[in-house]
Short mmCIF file of C-alpha atoms in Angstrom, two decimals:
data_model
loop_
_atom_site.label_atom_id
_atom_site.label_comp_id
_atom_site.label_asym_id
_atom_site.label_seq_id
_atom_site.Cartn_x
_atom_site.Cartn_y
_atom_site.Cartn_z
CA MET A 14 -200.11 225.36 -202.28
CA ALA A 15 -200.53 225.06 -198.43
CA THR A 16 -198.98 227.84 -196.05
CA GLU A 17 -197.64 227.29 -192.87
CA LEU A 18 -199.86 228.09 -189.66
CA VAL A 19 -198.27 230.46 -187.22
CA TYR A 20 -199.60 231.05 -184.19
CA LYS A 21 -199.36 234.56 -182.77
CA PRO A 22 -200.50 234.97 -179.21
CA ILE A 23 -203.28 237.92 -178.40
CA ASN A 24 -202.16 238.22 -174.74
CA PRO A 25 -199.19 240.26 -173.77
CA ALA A 26 -198.61 237.87 -170.76
CA PHE A 27 -198.10 235.18 -173.30
CA GLY A 28 -195.85 236.95 -175.54
CA GLY A 29 -198.48 239.11 -177.43
CA ASN A 30 -198.25 242.70 -178.35
CA PRO A 31 -198.16 244.92 -175.20
CA LEU A 32 -200.69 247.40 -176.93
CA ASN A 33 -203.41 244.70 -176.59
CA ALA A 34 -203.39 245.12 -172.79
CA ASN A 35 -205.69 247.89 -172.45
CA MET A 36 -208.29 246.30 -174.76
CA LEU A 37 -208.33 242.78 -173.02
CA LEU A 38 -208.53 244.56 -169.65
CA SER A 39 -211.46 246.73 -170.99
CA LYS A 40 -213.07 243.54 -172.37
CA ALA A 41 -212.53 241.48 -168.92
CA GLN A 42 -213.98 244.67 -166.96
CA SER A 43 -217.18 244.70 -169.31
CA GLN A 44 -217.81 241.03 -168.86
CA ASN A 45 -217.14 241.05 -164.98
CA LYS A 46 -220.65 240.99 -163.36
CA HIS A 47 -219.28 240.82 -159.50
CA ARG A 48 -219.91 244.21 -157.85
CA ALA A 49 -218.53 244.60 -154.34
CA PRO A 50 -221.33 245.21 -151.74
CA ILE A 51 -221.54 248.61 -150.54
CA ILE A 52 -222.26 248.52 -146.78
CA GLU A 53 -223.84 251.74 -145.70
CA LYS A 54 -223.29 252.63 -141.88
CA THR A 55 -225.84 254.15 -140.17
CA TYR A 56 -225.37 257.55 -138.31
CA ASP A 57 -225.24 255.81 -135.06
CA GLU A 58 -222.40 253.42 -136.30
CA LYS A 59 -220.56 256.32 -137.68
CA PHE A 60 -221.03 258.26 -134.20
CA GLN A 61 -219.91 255.19 -132.10
CA GLU A 62 -216.67 254.73 -134.34
CA SER A 63 -215.97 258.35 -134.17
CA LEU A 64 -216.05 258.28 -130.47
CA GLU A 65 -214.09 255.28 -130.23
CA ARG A 66 -211.46 256.59 -132.31
CA THR A 67 -211.37 259.61 -130.08
CA TYR A 68 -211.08 257.72 -127.18
CA LEU A 69 -208.29 255.65 -128.31
CA ASN A 70 -206.63 258.83 -129.50
CA ARG A 71 -206.86 260.26 -126.03
CA LEU A 72 -205.44 256.92 -124.50
CA VAL A 73 -202.39 257.16 -126.71
CA ARG A 74 -201.92 260.71 -126.27
CA GLU A 75 -201.92 260.34 -122.30
CA ILE A 76 -199.62 257.47 -122.18
CA THR A 77 -197.02 259.13 -124.76
CA ASP A 78 -197.35 262.45 -122.22
CA VAL A 79 -196.40 259.95 -119.08
CA ALA A 80 -193.64 258.14 -121.05
CA PHE A 81 -192.04 261.52 -121.48
CA GLY A 82 -192.94 263.03 -118.06
CA ASP A 83 -195.25 265.78 -119.71
CA ASP A 84 -198.21 267.08 -117.71
CA VAL A 85 -197.90 264.02 -115.37
CA LYS A 86 -199.95 265.82 -112.49
CA ASP A 87 -203.24 266.07 -114.88
CA SER A 88 -202.77 262.38 -116.27
CA ILE A 89 -205.40 259.96 -115.85
CA PHE A 90 -202.73 257.49 -115.30
CA ASP A 91 -201.88 258.42 -111.78
CA GLN A 92 -202.67 254.71 -111.07
CA ASP A 93 -203.06 251.72 -112.98
CA ALA A 94 -206.32 251.71 -114.88
CA THR A 95 -208.43 249.65 -116.93
CA PHE A 96 -210.81 250.66 -119.79
CA MET A 97 -213.39 249.03 -122.05
CA SER A 98 -213.80 249.23 -125.85
CA GLY A 99 -215.91 247.32 -127.74
CA ASP A 100 -214.79 243.65 -127.61
CA TYR A 101 -211.52 245.01 -125.90
CA GLN A 102 -210.23 245.49 -122.35
CA ILE A 103 -207.18 248.15 -122.38
CA GLN A 104 -205.10 247.74 -119.13
CA VAL A 105 -202.62 250.30 -118.41
CA ILE A 106 -200.09 249.76 -115.94
CA THR A 107 -198.09 252.72 -114.93
CA SER A 108 -196.64 251.46 -111.35
CA THR A 109 -193.51 250.41 -112.49
CA PRO A 110 -190.66 252.90 -112.70
CA ASP A 111 -188.94 252.34 -115.91
CA THR A 112 -191.90 250.98 -118.32
CA ILE A 113 -195.49 251.84 -119.04
CA THR A 114 -197.29 248.51 -119.86
CA VAL A 115 -200.23 248.24 -121.87
CA ARG A 116 -202.19 244.93 -121.77
CA ILE A 117 -204.93 244.79 -124.69
CA THR A 118 -207.28 241.68 -124.18
CA ASN A 119 -209.89 240.55 -126.81
CA THR A 120 -212.62 239.60 -124.61
CA SER A 121 -214.26 237.39 -127.21
CA SER A 122 -211.25 235.45 -127.97
CA GLY A 123 -209.21 235.76 -124.95
CA GLU A 124 -206.32 236.98 -127.25
CA GLU A 125 -203.85 239.07 -125.70
CA THR A 126 -201.23 241.61 -126.53
CA ILE A 127 -198.66 243.52 -124.51
CA LEU A 128 -197.11 246.60 -125.19
CA GLU A 129 -194.14 247.86 -123.07
CA VAL A 130 -193.43 251.54 -123.43
CA PRO A 131 -190.25 252.81 -122.13
CA ARG A 132 -190.54 255.93 -119.62
CA PHE A 133 -187.94 258.61 -120.71
CA SER A 134 -186.47 260.88 -117.96
CA VAL A 135 -186.17 264.59 -118.95
CA SER A 136 -182.83 266.05 -117.55
CA PRO A 137 -182.88 269.82 -116.43
CA ASP A 138 -181.23 271.23 -119.63
CA GLY A 139 -184.09 269.78 -121.62
CA GLY A 140 -182.01 266.67 -123.03
CA PHE A 141 -183.12 262.97 -122.39
#
């Protein structure tokens, strides 16, 4: 007497028992020989990145201060200014009364991004 063959999937993605998922995942991970390359940065590279982050942070803080009218007397943006950071040229245009324009140009590809930051005038009672 012959019995009927019944197919029952193992993988839960195809209707198998959900409790099989951990077992299947651990088998797949043990067979995976690919390892992502670990790129160690030198101290010089880490230091340069830290300087650039600090530099850009300072630029953003100054732009925000000028936009809100804070510490305008001591700003590095008393006039329009251009800065270089890596492959990027950052031009800050503060000569317009209503907005501060920041033009970021990738010098290697020529791609350009323009940001317009509105100026907020502070009223004497402290409101905007």
